[in-house]
Amino acid sequence: MGGTLLLATLYASASYIAAPAAMRIAVPEANPGLSIGAAFGGNLRQSVRGIPVYYWMAQTMHGVGA
């Protein structure tokens, strides 16, 4: 169950890695610090709020819990 929870969290946070690279390709003159900041600012809160949901999903998938 822990592996499922970790995998869901990693999937949800994949945009932290992809967003700066996509911005660098799409807009070469873009400030890399700004695109990284935007990725963290826009998605970090959602990822942290989503952890209980991912935990529930992992429990449901593995048949654990009430």
Tab-separated table of N, CA and C in Angstrom:
chain	number	residue	atom	x	y	z
A	1	MET	N	0.818	-1.175	0.000
A	1	MET	CA	0.000	0.000	0.000
A	1	MET	C	0.872	1.253	0.000
A	2	GLY	N	1.977	1.218	0.698
A	2	GLY	CA	2.869	2.370	0.733
A	2	GLY	C	3.441	2.704	-0.632
A	3	GLY	N	3.752	1.676	-1.399
A	3	GLY	CA	4.266	1.893	-2.748
A	3	GLY	C	3.229	2.548	-3.648
A	4	THR	N	1.976	2.140	-3.495
A	4	THR	CA	0.900	2.744	-4.282
A	4	THR	C	0.730	4.207	-3.914
A	5	LEU	N	0.778	4.512	-2.627
A	5	LEU	CA	0.661	5.898	-2.164
A	5	LEU	C	1.818	6.738	-2.693
A	6	LEU	N	3.013	6.212	-2.621
A	6	LEU	CA	4.183	6.935	-3.121
A	6	LEU	C	4.099	7.156	-4.629
A	7	LEU	N	3.674	6.143	-5.366
A	7	LEU	CA	3.558	6.265	-6.811
A	7	LEU	C	2.511	7.315	-7.189
A	8	ALA	N	1.376	7.339	-6.498
A	8	ALA	CA	0.345	8.335	-6.780
A	8	ALA	C	0.863	9.740	-6.502
A	9	THR	N	1.607	9.906	-5.422
A	9	THR	CA	2.158	11.214	-5.094
A	9	THR	C	3.186	11.653	-6.129
A	10	LEU	N	4.015	10.728	-6.585
A	10	LEU	CA	4.999	11.052	-7.617
A	10	LEU	C	4.332	11.406	-8.937
A	11	TYR	N	3.282	10.672	-9.302
A	11	TYR	CA	2.551	11.011	-10.524
A	11	TYR	C	1.958	12.410	-10.430
A	12	ALA	N	1.403	12.750	-9.281
A	12	ALA	CA	0.772	14.059	-9.112
A	12	ALA	C	1.799	15.182	-9.173
A	13	SER	N	3.026	14.913	-8.770
A	13	SER	CA	4.033	15.962	-8.745
A	13	SER	C	4.933	15.947	-9.983
A	14	ALA	N	4.575	15.185	-10.985
A	14	ALA	CA	5.409	15.096	-12.180
A	14	ALA	C	5.538	16.435	-12.898
A	15	SER	N	4.565	17.314	-12.739
A	15	SER	CA	4.629	18.597	-13.439
A	15	SER	C	5.751	19.479	-12.898
A	16	TYR	N	6.235	19.219	-11.687
A	16	TYR	CA	7.362	19.990	-11.164
A	16	TYR	C	8.585	19.800	-12.053
A	17	ILE	N	8.710	18.623	-12.624
A	17	ILE	CA	9.846	18.320	-13.479
A	17	ILE	C	9.556	18.763	-14.913
A	18	ALA	N	8.348	18.530	-15.377
A	18	ALA	CA	8.012	18.777	-16.777
A	18	ALA	C	7.795	20.251	-17.098
A	19	ALA	N	7.227	21.015	-16.198
A	19	ALA	CA	6.861	22.403	-16.509
A	19	ALA	C	8.070	23.275	-16.864
A	20	PRO	N	9.140	23.275	-16.081
A	20	PRO	CA	10.289	24.114	-16.467
A	20	PRO	C	10.898	23.721	-17.807
A	21	ALA	N	10.979	22.426	-18.089
A	21	ALA	CA	11.538	21.986	-19.369
A	21	ALA	C	10.631	22.402	-20.525
A	22	ALA	N	9.327	22.278	-20.352
A	22	ALA	CA	8.394	22.683	-21.400
A	22	ALA	C	8.460	24.193	-21.635
A	23	MET	N	8.575	24.969	-20.564
A	23	MET	CA	8.683	26.418	-20.714
A	23	MET	C	9.974	26.797	-21.431
A	24	ARG	N	11.051	26.104	-21.115
A	24	ARG	CA	12.344	26.411	-21.743
A	24	ARG	C	12.288	26.154	-23.246
A	25	ILE	N	11.564	25.107	-23.645
A	25	ILE	CA	11.439	24.795	-25.067
A	25	ILE	C	10.457	25.747	-25.752
A	26	ALA	N	9.311	25.998	-25.098
A	26	ALA	CA	8.269	26.819	-25.716
A	26	ALA	C	8.662	28.289	-25.789
A	27	VAL	N	9.280	28.776	-24.720
A	27	VAL	CA	9.649	30.198	-24.658
A	27	VAL	C	11.112	30.272	-24.225
A	28	PRO	N	12.046	30.223	-25.176
A	28	PRO	CA	13.474	30.175	-24.826
A	28	PRO	C	13.941	31.361	-23.975
A	29	GLU	N	13.327	32.526	-24.133
A	29	GLU	CA	13.766	33.687	-23.350
A	29	GLU	C	13.097	33.766	-21.981
A	30	ALA	N	12.297	32.754	-21.612
A	30	ALA	CA	11.621	32.755	-20.314
A	30	ALA	C	12.636	32.607	-19.178
A	31	ASN	N	12.319	33.199	-18.065
A	31	ASN	CA	13.155	33.117	-16.868
A	31	ASN	C	12.985	31.731	-16.245
A	32	PRO	N	14.046	30.908	-16.159
A	32	PRO	CA	13.888	29.554	-15.614
A	32	PRO	C	13.442	29.560	-14.156
A	33	GLY	N	13.891	30.523	-13.387
A	33	GLY	CA	13.466	30.594	-11.986
A	33	GLY	C	11.983	30.854	-11.851
A	34	LEU	N	11.449	31.661	-12.754
A	34	LEU	CA	10.022	31.969	-12.725
A	34	LEU	C	9.190	30.747	-13.075
A	35	SER	N	9.621	29.971	-14.059
A	35	SER	CA	8.839	28.789	-14.435
A	35	SER	C	8.883	27.721	-13.339
A	36	ILE	N	10.018	27.587	-12.672
A	36	ILE	CA	10.086	26.638	-11.550
A	36	ILE	C	9.205	27.125	-10.402
A	37	GLY	N	9.256	28.422	-10.134
A	37	GLY	CA	8.401	28.983	-9.079
A	37	GLY	C	6.929	28.819	-9.389
A	38	ALA	N	6.561	29.002	-10.642
A	38	ALA	CA	5.162	28.830	-11.035
A	38	ALA	C	4.732	27.376	-10.879
A	39	ALA	N	5.615	26.450	-11.203
A	39	ALA	CA	5.271	25.035	-11.063
A	39	ALA	C	5.049	24.679	-9.595
A	40	PHE	N	5.940	25.143	-8.739
A	40	PHE	CA	5.771	24.857	-7.319
A	40	PHE	C	4.551	25.568	-6.743
A	41	GLY	N	4.408	26.847	-7.064
A	41	GLY	CA	3.305	27.623	-6.503
A	41	GLY	C	1.947	27.132	-6.946
A	42	GLY	N	1.855	26.677	-8.170
A	42	GLY	CA	0.572	26.230	-8.687
A	42	GLY	C	0.187	24.824	-8.301
A	43	ASN	N	1.164	23.965	-8.081
A	43	ASN	CA	0.848	22.557	-7.884
A	43	ASN	C	1.171	22.008	-6.504
A	44	LEU	N	2.044	22.661	-5.770
A	44	LEU	CA	2.440	22.109	-4.474
A	44	LEU	C	1.262	22.000	-3.522
A	45	ARG	N	0.440	23.035	-3.475
A	45	ARG	CA	-0.717	22.988	-2.561
A	45	ARG	C	-1.648	21.849	-2.926
A	46	GLN	N	-1.891	21.671	-4.228
A	46	GLN	CA	-2.790	20.610	-4.654
A	46	GLN	C	-2.208	19.234	-4.328
A	47	SER	N	-0.916	19.071	-4.473
A	47	SER	CA	-0.299	17.782	-4.164
A	47	SER	C	-0.389	17.470	-2.677
A	48	VAL	N	-0.151	18.481	-1.841
A	48	VAL	CA	-0.217	18.263	-0.398
A	48	VAL	C	-1.652	17.963	0.015
A	49	ARG	N	-2.603	18.692	-0.535
A	49	ARG	CA	-4.012	18.425	-0.223
A	49	ARG	C	-4.460	17.073	-0.754
A	50	GLY	N	-3.814	16.601	-1.804
A	50	GLY	CA	-4.224	15.347	-2.416
A	50	GLY	C	-3.726	14.107	-1.701
A	51	ILE	N	-2.747	14.235	-0.823
A	51	ILE	CA	-2.179	13.050	-0.162
A	51	ILE	C	-3.246	12.242	0.573
A	52	PRO	N	-4.171	12.856	1.335
A	52	PRO	CA	-5.228	12.034	1.947
A	52	PRO	C	-6.097	11.301	0.912
A	53	VAL	N	-6.316	11.938	-0.224
A	53	VAL	CA	-7.092	11.286	-1.287
A	53	VAL	C	-6.317	10.105	-1.853
A	54	TYR	N	-5.018	10.290	-2.079
A	54	TYR	CA	-4.186	9.198	-2.583
A	54	TYR	C	-4.144	8.049	-1.574
A	55	TYR	N	-4.096	8.391	-0.288
A	55	TYR	CA	-4.082	7.370	0.763
A	55	TYR	C	-5.377	6.565	0.744
A	56	TRP	N	-6.509	7.270	0.611
A	56	TRP	CA	-7.803	6.589	0.534
A	56	TRP	C	-7.853	5.682	-0.689
A	57	MET	N	-7.347	6.186	-1.817
A	57	MET	CA	-7.346	5.388	-3.038
A	57	MET	C	-6.481	4.137	-2.878
A	58	ALA	N	-5.327	4.284	-2.232
A	58	ALA	CA	-4.450	3.124	-2.009
A	58	ALA	C	-5.130	2.112	-1.113
A	59	GLN	N	-5.810	2.591	-0.053
A	59	GLN	CA	-6.542	1.680	0.830
A	59	GLN	C	-7.630	0.945	0.066
A	60	THR	N	-8.352	1.673	-0.764
A	60	THR	CA	-9.444	1.068	-1.531
A	60	THR	C	-8.910	0.028	-2.504
A	61	MET	N	-7.822	0.363	-3.176
A	61	MET	CA	-7.249	-0.565	-4.150
A	61	MET	C	-6.732	-1.848	-3.498
A	62	HIS	N	-6.210	-1.717	-2.276
A	62	HIS	CA	-5.622	-2.876	-1.601
A	62	HIS	C	-6.588	-3.537	-0.628
A	63	GLY	N	-7.809	-3.008	-0.503
A	63	GLY	CA	-8.809	-3.610	0.374
A	63	GLY	C	-8.473	-3.478	1.851
A	64	VAL	N	-7.808	-2.362	2.212
A	64	VAL	CA	-7.419	-2.128	3.603
A	64	VAL	C	-8.319	-1.053	4.169
A	65	GLY	N	-8.583	-1.101	5.459
A	65	GLY	CA	-9.370	-0.046	6.101
A	65	GLY	C	-10.844	-0.391	6.136
A	66	ALA	N	-11.573	0.533	6.721
A	66	ALA	CA	-13.017	0.300	6.907
A	66	ALA	C	-13.818	0.779	5.733
